[in-house]
Amino acid sequence: MHRDRIKSAERKKKLSFQRICQLAFAVLINGYMAGFLKGKIFTGSSKAICVPVLNCYSCPGALGACPIGSLQAALGGPKRHFPFYVLGTIMLFGVVLGRVVCGLVCPFGLLQDLLYKIPIKKITVSKKIDRPMRYLKYLVLIALVLLPLFFAGQTGIAPPYFCKYICPAGTLGGGIPHLLANETLRKAAGVLFGWKTIVLVLILVFSVLIHRPFCRYLCPLGAFYSLFHRFSFYQMHLDKTLCINCKKCEHSCPMGVEVTKNINSPECIRCGKCKSVCPVHAISAGMKEKESKRTDE
Amino acid sequence: MKKNKAESQKRRTALAARWCILAVSVLFLIAGAVKKEYLEVLQKAVRICLECIGIG
């Protein structure tokens, strides 16, 4: 009993580590607080650096650039070129950390995590629906790259399709604060803003019912990181010689990963919940390649 | 025994791919820096993107 209580306390401690990371990064990435008051965006040189997460650069607090927005600007802009800088940045994060950034850094992931904490009956998405739906984010990623190449306007500049029609982080972090602070923008808001607000509200409502629906089904950055996940330096390890097959890890996984079958699934956001609930400490994570007893392939 | 060999081969391939991707991403970053692509990112990021916030 006492041991259980200690374990539960430990678990809470580890979960709060994730939350602390998420909160710290959310503040760090959106640290220009004066921007929210003035309704203006930060214009310092740090905006030349892409942050590793979906965080709109038009958010008044944003100190860095959004990689997805920058990627679309490079692909659909007047100069149209191969986006070496942006691609290099996200590939670097992908190969070093994989989707750790989704689990520990992304502010929109934090928001979804908090919404899922609302005590209401949750929806369990059946595997038949869930599995094919997970490929949607790859489609979004492909469309994001291809659309600007083929569907440019008369000026030859393609709009950032994902930002314009889908991105909920842009509506929440950029659109709403700007509209609250700026009357001219409020007057200019029309059908597009209405559409984006509907998308945002739908994603937020589903976040209460399903854990991280945007990360699971729509996020193009998560899809990009998923491609590098298997090769990333940071890996999860399952020692099957210790595993007692209690499946506690799988029940606790927010992304519905079959931990005992494929612990380094592209869907894993490496939040560490499986590790914290494992009663026999069969799960570990780190940059080091485990030579012995590693059975996580 | 065969399974172990295959697994070790798999691991080696993944390790090689990992270092290759790392090298490519660093090369991309250097190429981007040489081409001053970060200035383009900066230019875009210091202006309010009307499409991103749902206006334009």
mmCIF file of C-alpha atoms in Angstrom:
data_model
loop_
_atom_site.group_PDB
_atom_site.id
_atom_site.type_symbol
_atom_site.label_atom_id
_atom_site.label_comp_id
_atom_site.label_asym_id
_atom_site.label_seq_id
_atom_site.Cartn_x
_atom_site.Cartn_y
_atom_site.Cartn_z
ATOM 1 C CA MET A 1 0.000 0.000 0.000
ATOM 2 C CA HIS A 2 2.725 2.349 1.109
ATOM 3 C CA ARG A 3 4.815 1.343 -1.887
ATOM 4 C CA ASP A 4 1.888 2.049 -4.213
ATOM 5 C CA ARG A 5 1.485 5.466 -2.705
ATOM 6 C CA ILE A 6 5.171 6.214 -3.215
ATOM 7 C CA LYS A 7 4.947 4.988 -6.807
ATOM 8 C CA SER A 8 1.896 7.144 -7.439
ATOM 9 C CA ALA A 9 3.697 10.165 -5.990
ATOM 10 C CA GLU A 10 6.723 9.413 -8.168
ATOM 11 C CA ARG A 11 4.463 9.186 -11.195
ATOM 12 C CA LYS A 12 2.930 12.552 -10.413
ATOM 13 C CA LYS A 13 6.402 14.007 -10.008
ATOM 14 C CA LYS A 14 7.467 12.708 -13.412
ATOM 15 C CA LEU A 15 4.294 13.921 -15.087
ATOM 16 C CA SER A 16 4.846 17.344 -13.643
ATOM 17 C CA PHE A 17 8.324 17.318 -15.194
ATOM 18 C CA GLN A 18 6.628 17.112 -18.592
ATOM 19 C CA ARG A 19 4.269 19.894 -17.627
ATOM 20 C CA ILE A 20 7.092 22.092 -16.325
ATOM 21 C CA CYS A 21 8.988 21.603 -19.600
ATOM 22 C CA GLN A 22 5.897 22.452 -21.639
ATOM 23 C CA LEU A 23 5.129 25.574 -19.597
ATOM 24 C CA ALA A 24 8.737 26.737 -19.601
ATOM 25 C CA PHE A 25 9.032 26.374 -23.365
ATOM 26 C CA ALA A 26 5.649 28.002 -23.977
ATOM 27 C CA VAL A 27 6.830 31.058 -22.036
ATOM 28 C CA LEU A 28 10.295 30.982 -23.579
ATOM 29 C CA ILE A 29 8.979 30.780 -27.143
ATOM 30 C CA ASN A 30 6.299 33.419 -26.517
ATOM 31 C CA GLY A 31 8.237 35.586 -24.099
ATOM 32 C CA TYR A 32 7.514 39.010 -25.627
ATOM 33 C CA MET A 33 4.757 39.862 -23.172
ATOM 34 C CA ALA A 34 4.633 43.551 -24.177
ATOM 35 C CA GLY A 35 3.397 42.396 -27.579
ATOM 36 C CA PHE A 36 0.134 41.148 -26.083
ATOM 37 C CA LEU A 37 -0.485 44.500 -24.423
ATOM 38 C CA LYS A 38 0.451 46.609 -27.434
ATOM 39 C CA GLY A 39 -1.039 44.289 -30.036
ATOM 40 C CA LYS A 40 2.246 44.312 -31.931
ATOM 41 C CA ILE A 41 4.659 41.550 -32.804
ATOM 42 C CA PHE A 42 8.305 41.174 -31.822
ATOM 43 C CA THR A 43 10.686 42.374 -34.542
ATOM 44 C CA GLY A 44 14.065 41.419 -33.077
ATOM 45 C CA SER A 45 16.713 39.360 -34.846
ATOM 46 C CA SER A 46 15.788 36.154 -32.968
ATOM 47 C CA LYS A 47 12.886 35.903 -35.405
ATOM 48 C CA ALA A 48 15.375 34.676 -37.995
ATOM 49 C CA ILE A 49 15.577 31.451 -35.998
ATOM 50 C CA CYS A 50 12.936 28.772 -36.505
ATOM 51 C CA VAL A 51 11.526 27.304 -33.315
ATOM 52 C CA PRO A 52 11.039 23.518 -33.484
ATOM 53 C CA VAL A 53 7.274 23.669 -32.898
ATOM 54 C CA LEU A 54 4.102 24.986 -34.462
ATOM 55 C CA ASN A 55 4.070 28.489 -32.995
ATOM 56 C CA CYS A 56 2.756 31.292 -35.192
ATOM 57 C CA TYR A 57 5.277 34.068 -35.817
ATOM 58 C CA SER A 58 2.375 36.491 -35.867
ATOM 59 C CA CYS A 59 1.637 35.695 -32.244
ATOM 60 C CA PRO A 60 2.376 38.937 -30.363
ATOM 61 C CA GLY A 61 4.613 37.087 -27.923
ATOM 62 C CA ALA A 62 6.566 34.974 -30.433
ATOM 63 C CA LEU A 63 10.329 35.373 -30.258
ATOM 64 C CA GLY A 64 11.106 32.977 -33.109
ATOM 65 C CA ALA A 65 9.736 31.931 -36.488
ATOM 66 C CA CYS A 66 7.300 29.120 -37.184
ATOM 67 C CA PRO A 67 9.016 26.411 -39.284
ATOM 68 C CA ILE A 68 5.840 25.508 -41.168
ATOM 69 C CA GLY A 69 5.076 29.141 -42.000
ATOM 70 C CA SER A 70 8.690 29.689 -43.063
ATOM 71 C CA LEU A 71 8.665 26.537 -45.184
ATOM 72 C CA GLN A 72 5.549 27.712 -47.010
ATOM 73 C CA ALA A 73 7.010 31.194 -47.455
ATOM 74 C CA ALA A 74 10.111 29.718 -49.086
ATOM 75 C CA LEU A 75 8.183 27.319 -51.317
ATOM 76 C CA GLY A 76 5.465 29.741 -52.346
ATOM 77 C CA GLY A 77 7.305 33.052 -52.197
ATOM 78 C CA PRO A 78 8.379 35.160 -55.179
ATOM 79 C CA LYS A 79 11.906 33.714 -55.156
ATOM 80 C CA ARG A 80 10.809 30.049 -54.858
ATOM 81 C CA HIS A 81 13.800 28.038 -53.825
ATOM 82 C CA PHE A 82 14.732 24.887 -52.043
ATOM 83 C CA PRO A 83 14.328 25.776 -48.346
ATOM 84 C CA PHE A 84 17.773 24.698 -47.126
ATOM 85 C CA TYR A 85 17.697 26.706 -43.911
ATOM 86 C CA VAL A 86 14.207 25.771 -42.712
ATOM 87 C CA LEU A 87 14.493 22.149 -43.808
ATOM 88 C CA GLY A 88 17.940 21.858 -42.208
ATOM 89 C CA THR A 89 16.565 23.206 -38.934
ATOM 90 C CA ILE A 90 13.606 20.853 -38.680
ATOM 91 C CA MET A 91 15.641 17.884 -39.912
ATOM 92 C CA LEU A 92 18.204 18.597 -37.207
ATOM 93 C CA PHE A 93 15.554 18.634 -34.493
ATOM 94 C CA GLY A 94 13.952 15.553 -36.033
ATOM 95 C CA VAL A 95 17.114 13.480 -36.136
ATOM 96 C CA VAL A 96 18.346 14.481 -32.691
ATOM 97 C CA LEU A 97 15.103 14.436 -30.722
ATOM 98 C CA GLY A 98 12.378 12.957 -32.911
ATOM 99 C CA ARG A 99 8.943 13.820 -31.577
ATOM 100 C CA VAL A 100 10.239 14.757 -28.130
ATOM 101 C CA VAL A 101 9.482 18.329 -29.150
ATOM 102 C CA CYS A 102 5.806 17.381 -29.599
ATOM 103 C CA GLY A 103 5.665 15.910 -26.109
ATOM 104 C CA LEU A 104 7.743 18.405 -24.161
ATOM 105 C CA VAL A 105 8.047 21.650 -26.115
ATOM 106 C CA CYS A 106 4.947 22.351 -28.231
ATOM 107 C CA PRO A 107 2.609 24.964 -26.668
ATOM 108 C CA PHE A 108 -0.346 23.738 -28.705
ATOM 109 C CA GLY A 109 0.364 20.219 -27.418
ATOM 110 C CA LEU A 110 0.288 21.621 -23.885
ATOM 111 C CA LEU A 111 -3.093 23.220 -24.537
ATOM 112 C CA GLN A 112 -4.479 19.916 -25.824
ATOM 113 C CA ASP A 113 -3.050 18.063 -22.813
ATOM 114 C CA LEU A 114 -4.723 20.512 -20.432
ATOM 115 C CA LEU A 115 -8.042 20.333 -22.253
ATOM 116 C CA TYR A 116 -7.995 16.542 -22.047
ATOM 117 C CA LYS A 117 -7.759 16.883 -18.271
ATOM 118 C CA ILE A 118 -11.323 18.231 -18.155
ATOM 119 C CA PRO A 119 -13.254 15.470 -16.386
ATOM 120 C CA ILE A 120 -15.793 14.433 -18.977
ATOM 121 C CA LYS A 121 -16.504 11.099 -20.675
ATOM 122 C CA LYS A 122 -13.825 10.502 -23.297
ATOM 123 C CA ILE A 123 -14.164 9.068 -26.779
ATOM 124 C CA THR A 124 -12.225 5.943 -27.671
ATOM 125 C CA VAL A 125 -11.553 6.068 -31.388
ATOM 126 C CA SER A 126 -11.729 2.565 -32.820
ATOM 127 C CA LYS A 127 -8.601 1.285 -34.537
ATOM 128 C CA LYS A 128 -10.482 1.007 -37.828
ATOM 129 C CA ILE A 129 -11.018 4.754 -37.856
ATOM 130 C CA ASP A 130 -7.925 5.815 -35.944
ATOM 131 C CA ARG A 131 -5.294 4.088 -38.094
ATOM 132 C CA PRO A 132 -6.267 5.511 -41.497
ATOM 133 C CA MET A 133 -6.961 8.912 -39.925
ATOM 134 C CA ARG A 134 -3.368 9.074 -38.702
ATOM 135 C CA TYR A 135 -2.203 9.239 -42.318
ATOM 136 C CA LEU A 136 -4.116 12.500 -42.732
ATOM 137 C CA LYS A 137 -1.222 14.478 -41.270
ATOM 138 C CA TYR A 138 1.102 13.114 -43.956
ATOM 139 C CA LEU A 139 -1.411 14.206 -46.581
ATOM 140 C CA VAL A 140 -1.483 17.667 -45.003
ATOM 141 C CA LEU A 141 2.323 17.744 -45.128
ATOM 142 C CA ILE A 142 2.441 16.683 -48.792
ATOM 143 C CA ALA A 143 -0.292 19.142 -49.732
ATOM 144 C CA LEU A 144 1.567 21.873 -47.905
ATOM 145 C CA VAL A 145 4.649 21.260 -50.018
ATOM 146 C CA LEU A 146 2.869 20.616 -53.310
ATOM 147 C CA LEU A 147 0.077 23.190 -53.279
ATOM 148 C CA PRO A 148 2.366 26.244 -53.325
ATOM 149 C CA LEU A 149 4.264 24.712 -56.257
ATOM 150 C CA PHE A 150 1.174 24.281 -58.424
ATOM 151 C CA PHE A 151 -1.406 26.750 -57.184
ATOM 152 C CA ALA A 152 0.101 30.189 -57.086
ATOM 153 C CA GLY A 153 -1.902 33.365 -57.470
ATOM 154 C CA GLN A 154 -1.653 35.823 -60.371
ATOM 155 C CA THR A 155 1.309 37.459 -58.680
ATOM 156 C CA GLY A 156 3.166 34.167 -58.732
ATOM 157 C CA ILE A 157 3.057 34.034 -54.951
ATOM 158 C CA ALA A 158 1.253 31.129 -53.332
ATOM 159 C CA PRO A 159 -0.522 31.748 -50.042
ATOM 160 C CA PRO A 160 0.520 29.676 -47.032
ATOM 161 C CA TYR A 161 -2.356 27.249 -47.474
ATOM 162 C CA PHE A 162 -1.975 25.441 -44.166
ATOM 163 C CA CYS A 163 -1.653 28.677 -42.162
ATOM 164 C CA LYS A 164 -4.497 30.280 -44.063
ATOM 165 C CA TYR A 165 -7.083 27.528 -43.857
ATOM 166 C CA ILE A 166 -6.168 25.159 -41.038
ATOM 167 C CA CYS A 167 -3.543 26.228 -38.490
ATOM 168 C CA PRO A 168 -5.347 26.538 -35.136
ATOM 169 C CA ALA A 169 -2.185 27.818 -33.433
ATOM 170 C CA GLY A 170 -2.223 30.847 -35.737
ATOM 171 C CA THR A 171 -5.857 31.640 -34.948
ATOM 172 C CA LEU A 172 -5.388 31.208 -31.229
ATOM 173 C CA GLY A 173 -1.924 32.711 -30.776
ATOM 174 C CA GLY A 174 -2.057 35.308 -33.541
ATOM 175 C CA GLY A 175 -5.582 35.990 -34.760
ATOM 176 C CA ILE A 176 -7.496 36.355 -31.510
ATOM 177 C CA PRO A 177 -4.937 38.541 -29.643
ATOM 178 C CA HIS A 178 -4.521 40.828 -32.673
ATOM 179 C CA LEU A 179 -8.245 41.199 -33.190
ATOM 180 C CA LEU A 180 -8.723 41.980 -29.517
ATOM 181 C CA ALA A 181 -6.051 44.674 -29.617
ATOM 182 C CA ASN A 182 -6.594 46.179 -33.057
ATOM 183 C CA GLU A 183 -9.888 47.657 -34.222
ATOM 184 C CA THR A 184 -8.838 47.888 -37.885
ATOM 185 C CA LEU A 185 -8.095 44.172 -37.959
ATOM 186 C CA ARG A 186 -11.392 43.500 -36.201
ATOM 187 C CA LYS A 187 -13.219 45.305 -38.993
ATOM 188 C CA ALA A 188 -11.244 43.429 -41.641
ATOM 189 C CA ALA A 189 -12.109 40.010 -40.216
ATOM 190 C CA GLY A 190 -14.525 38.155 -42.467
ATOM 191 C CA VAL A 191 -15.449 34.711 -43.718
ATOM 192 C CA LEU A 192 -11.883 33.410 -43.519
ATOM 193 C CA PHE A 193 -11.567 34.319 -39.863
ATOM 194 C CA GLY A 194 -14.962 32.723 -39.241
ATOM 195 C CA TRP A 195 -13.771 29.518 -40.927
ATOM 196 C CA LYS A 196 -10.526 29.466 -38.974
ATOM 197 C CA THR A 197 -12.391 30.044 -35.733
ATOM 198 C CA ILE A 198 -14.668 27.086 -36.501
ATOM 199 C CA VAL A 199 -11.601 24.897 -37.164
ATOM 200 C CA LEU A 200 -10.019 26.061 -33.910
ATOM 201 C CA VAL A 201 -13.177 25.482 -31.861
ATOM 202 C CA LEU A 202 -13.639 22.012 -33.364
ATOM 203 C CA ILE A 203 -10.055 21.059 -32.540
ATOM 204 C CA LEU A 204 -10.396 22.403 -29.003
ATOM 205 C CA VAL A 205 -13.684 20.577 -28.440
ATOM 206 C CA PHE A 206 -12.216 17.322 -29.750
ATOM 207 C CA SER A 207 -9.175 17.869 -27.530
ATOM 208 C CA VAL A 208 -11.456 17.556 -24.513
ATOM 209 C CA LEU A 209 -12.755 14.216 -25.803
ATOM 210 C CA ILE A 210 -9.723 12.689 -27.552
ATOM 211 C CA HIS A 211 -6.137 13.045 -26.436
ATOM 212 C CA ARG A 212 -4.203 15.361 -28.768
ATOM 213 C CA PRO A 213 -6.410 15.032 -31.877
ATOM 214 C CA PHE A 214 -4.475 17.703 -33.751
ATOM 215 C CA CYS A 215 -1.136 15.949 -33.131
ATOM 216 C CA ARG A 216 -2.610 12.582 -34.072
ATOM 217 C CA TYR A 217 -4.394 13.528 -37.257
ATOM 218 C CA LEU A 218 -3.466 16.929 -38.626
ATOM 219 C CA CYS A 219 -0.141 18.391 -37.561
ATOM 220 C CA PRO A 220 2.241 18.556 -40.566
ATOM 221 C CA LEU A 221 5.224 19.234 -38.322
ATOM 222 C CA GLY A 222 4.467 16.131 -36.272
ATOM 223 C CA ALA A 223 4.236 14.219 -39.558
ATOM 224 C CA PHE A 224 7.625 15.560 -40.590
ATOM 225 C CA TYR A 225 9.222 14.575 -37.279
ATOM 226 C CA SER A 226 7.595 11.153 -37.530
ATOM 227 C CA LEU A 227 9.613 10.502 -40.683
ATOM 228 C CA PHE A 228 12.843 10.934 -38.710
ATOM 229 C CA HIS A 229 11.597 9.412 -35.494
ATOM 230 C CA ARG A 230 12.977 5.939 -36.125
ATOM 231 C CA PHE A 231 16.437 7.291 -36.812
ATOM 232 C CA SER A 232 16.577 9.889 -34.060
ATOM 233 C CA PHE A 233 19.377 9.856 -31.508
ATOM 234 C CA TYR A 234 16.853 10.022 -28.674
ATOM 235 C CA GLN A 235 15.150 6.640 -28.484
ATOM 236 C CA MET A 236 12.878 4.728 -26.160
ATOM 237 C CA HIS A 237 13.965 1.241 -25.137
ATOM 238 C CA LEU A 238 11.933 -1.695 -23.890
ATOM 239 C CA ASP A 239 13.715 -4.505 -22.122
ATOM 240 C CA LYS A 240 11.531 -7.503 -22.887
ATOM 241 C CA THR A 241 13.416 -9.642 -20.398
ATOM 242 C CA LEU A 242 11.997 -7.426 -17.664
ATOM 243 C CA CYS A 243 8.576 -6.763 -19.216
ATOM 244 C CA ILE A 244 5.731 -8.603 -17.475
ATOM 245 C CA ASN A 245 3.243 -7.720 -20.223
ATOM 246 C CA CYS A 246 0.880 -5.923 -17.848
ATOM 247 C CA LYS A 247 0.095 -3.377 -20.620
ATOM 248 C CA LYS A 248 0.025 -0.487 -18.160
ATOM 249 C CA CYS A 249 2.260 1.406 -20.586
ATOM 250 C CA GLU A 250 -0.196 0.977 -23.445
ATOM 251 C CA HIS A 251 -3.176 2.017 -21.330
ATOM 252 C CA SER A 252 -1.385 5.169 -20.211
ATOM 253 C CA CYS A 253 -0.083 6.211 -23.643
ATOM 254 C CA PRO A 254 -1.783 9.437 -24.754
ATOM 255 C CA MET A 255 -1.101 8.664 -28.403
ATOM 256 C CA GLY A 256 -2.418 5.104 -28.309
ATOM 257 C CA VAL A 257 0.937 3.535 -29.154
ATOM 258 C CA GLU A 258 1.298 -0.233 -28.828
ATOM 259 C CA VAL A 259 4.324 0.171 -26.613
ATOM 260 C CA THR A 260 5.162 -3.522 -26.216
ATOM 261 C CA LYS A 261 5.041 -4.072 -29.978
ATOM 262 C CA ASN A 262 6.685 -0.923 -31.292
ATOM 263 C CA ILE A 263 7.957 1.403 -28.633
ATOM 264 C CA ASN A 264 9.545 3.722 -31.185
ATOM 265 C CA SER A 265 6.398 4.063 -33.246
ATOM 266 C CA PRO A 266 6.250 7.264 -35.329
ATOM 267 C CA GLU A 267 3.166 8.165 -33.291
ATOM 268 C CA CYS A 268 5.085 8.238 -29.994
ATOM 269 C CA ILE A 269 5.639 11.774 -28.709
ATOM 270 C CA ARG A 270 8.099 10.558 -26.060
ATOM 271 C CA CYS A 271 6.268 12.171 -23.203
ATOM 272 C CA GLY A 272 7.604 9.437 -20.908
ATOM 273 C CA LYS A 273 4.237 8.368 -19.470
ATOM 274 C CA CYS A 274 4.847 4.713 -20.338
ATOM 275 C CA LYS A 275 8.194 4.880 -18.581
ATOM 276 C CA SER A 276 6.712 6.385 -15.450
ATOM 277 C CA VAL A 277 3.936 3.789 -15.088
ATOM 278 C CA CYS A 278 6.065 0.705 -15.770
ATOM 279 C CA PRO A 279 6.109 -1.278 -12.512
ATOM 280 C CA VAL A 280 9.288 -3.175 -13.405
ATOM 281 C CA HIS A 281 11.240 -0.306 -14.984
ATOM 282 C CA ALA A 282 11.523 -2.119 -18.294
ATOM 283 C CA ILE A 283 11.266 1.121 -20.253
ATOM 284 C CA SER A 284 14.105 3.575 -20.558
ATOM 285 C CA ALA A 285 14.882 6.507 -22.809
ATOM 286 C CA GLY A 286 17.953 8.360 -23.874
ATOM 287 C CA MET A 287 20.517 9.202 -26.505
ATOM 288 C CA LYS A 288 22.611 6.118 -25.877
ATOM 289 C CA GLU A 289 22.156 3.046 -28.032
ATOM 290 C CA LYS A 290 21.402 0.074 -25.774
ATOM 291 C CA GLU A 291 23.580 -2.812 -26.829
ATOM 292 C CA SER A 292 22.228 -5.626 -24.723
ATOM 293 C CA LYS A 293 18.720 -6.830 -23.975
ATOM 294 C CA ARG A 294 17.283 -4.321 -26.428
ATOM 295 C CA THR A 295 14.214 -5.752 -28.001
ATOM 296 C CA ASP A 296 12.314 -2.720 -29.167
ATOM 297 C CA GLU A 297 12.458 -3.276 -32.942
ATOM 298 C CA MET B 1 21.607 -16.657 -33.870
ATOM 299 C CA LYS B 2 20.353 -15.597 -37.317
ATOM 300 C CA LYS B 3 17.785 -13.349 -35.678
ATOM 301 C CA ASN B 4 20.505 -11.687 -33.611
ATOM 302 C CA LYS B 5 22.604 -11.120 -36.716
ATOM 303 C CA ALA B 6 19.687 -9.591 -38.584
ATOM 304 C CA GLU B 7 18.883 -7.397 -35.616
ATOM 305 C CA SER B 8 22.435 -6.202 -35.296
ATOM 306 C CA GLN B 9 22.517 -5.461 -39.047
ATOM 307 C CA LYS B 10 19.281 -3.540 -38.715
ATOM 308 C CA ARG B 11 20.723 -1.539 -35.838
ATOM 309 C CA ARG B 12 23.875 -0.742 -37.796
ATOM 310 C CA THR B 13 21.822 0.465 -40.770
ATOM 311 C CA ALA B 14 19.697 2.673 -38.515
ATOM 312 C CA LEU B 15 22.850 4.083 -36.921
ATOM 313 C CA ALA B 16 24.373 4.854 -40.320
ATOM 314 C CA ALA B 17 21.125 6.477 -41.494
ATOM 315 C CA ARG B 18 21.047 8.541 -38.307
ATOM 316 C CA TRP B 19 24.509 10.005 -38.897
ATOM 317 C CA CYS B 20 23.765 10.550 -42.603
ATOM 318 C CA ILE B 21 20.593 12.512 -41.808
ATOM 319 C CA LEU B 22 22.476 14.522 -39.205
ATOM 320 C CA ALA B 23 25.201 15.345 -41.741
ATOM 321 C CA VAL B 24 22.645 16.305 -44.407
ATOM 322 C CA SER B 25 20.735 18.543 -42.012
ATOM 323 C CA VAL B 26 23.931 20.322 -40.938
ATOM 324 C CA LEU B 27 24.910 20.751 -44.601
ATOM 325 C CA PHE B 28 21.455 22.173 -45.351
ATOM 326 C CA LEU B 29 21.796 24.590 -42.461
ATOM 327 C CA ILE B 30 25.202 25.729 -43.699
ATOM 328 C CA ALA B 31 23.896 26.092 -47.257
ATOM 329 C CA GLY B 32 20.939 28.101 -45.947
ATOM 330 C CA ALA B 33 23.238 30.309 -43.923
ATOM 331 C CA VAL B 34 25.538 30.898 -46.898
ATOM 332 C CA LYS B 35 22.539 31.813 -49.056
ATOM 333 C CA LYS B 36 21.330 34.077 -46.228
ATOM 334 C CA GLU B 37 17.946 32.377 -46.181
ATOM 335 C CA TYR B 38 17.565 33.326 -42.528
ATOM 336 C CA LEU B 39 17.048 36.929 -43.670
ATOM 337 C CA GLU B 40 14.076 35.797 -45.711
ATOM 338 C CA VAL B 41 12.689 34.033 -42.638
ATOM 339 C CA LEU B 42 13.282 37.182 -40.582
ATOM 340 C CA GLN B 43 11.585 39.393 -43.171
ATOM 341 C CA LYS B 44 8.491 37.224 -43.129
ATOM 342 C CA ALA B 45 8.439 36.785 -39.351
ATOM 343 C CA VAL B 46 8.670 40.464 -38.382
ATOM 344 C CA ARG B 47 5.478 41.375 -40.243
ATOM 345 C CA ILE B 48 2.010 40.306 -39.207
ATOM 346 C CA CYS B 49 1.025 37.517 -41.574
ATOM 347 C CA LEU B 50 -2.609 38.300 -42.367
ATOM 348 C CA GLU B 51 -3.284 34.867 -43.838
ATOM 349 C CA CYS B 52 -1.920 33.181 -40.717
ATOM 350 C CA ILE B 53 -4.220 35.110 -38.408
ATOM 351 C CA GLY B 54 -7.219 34.599 -40.685
ATOM 352 C CA ILE B 55 -7.639 38.053 -42.206
ATOM 353 C CA GLY B 56 -6.099 38.064 -45.677
#
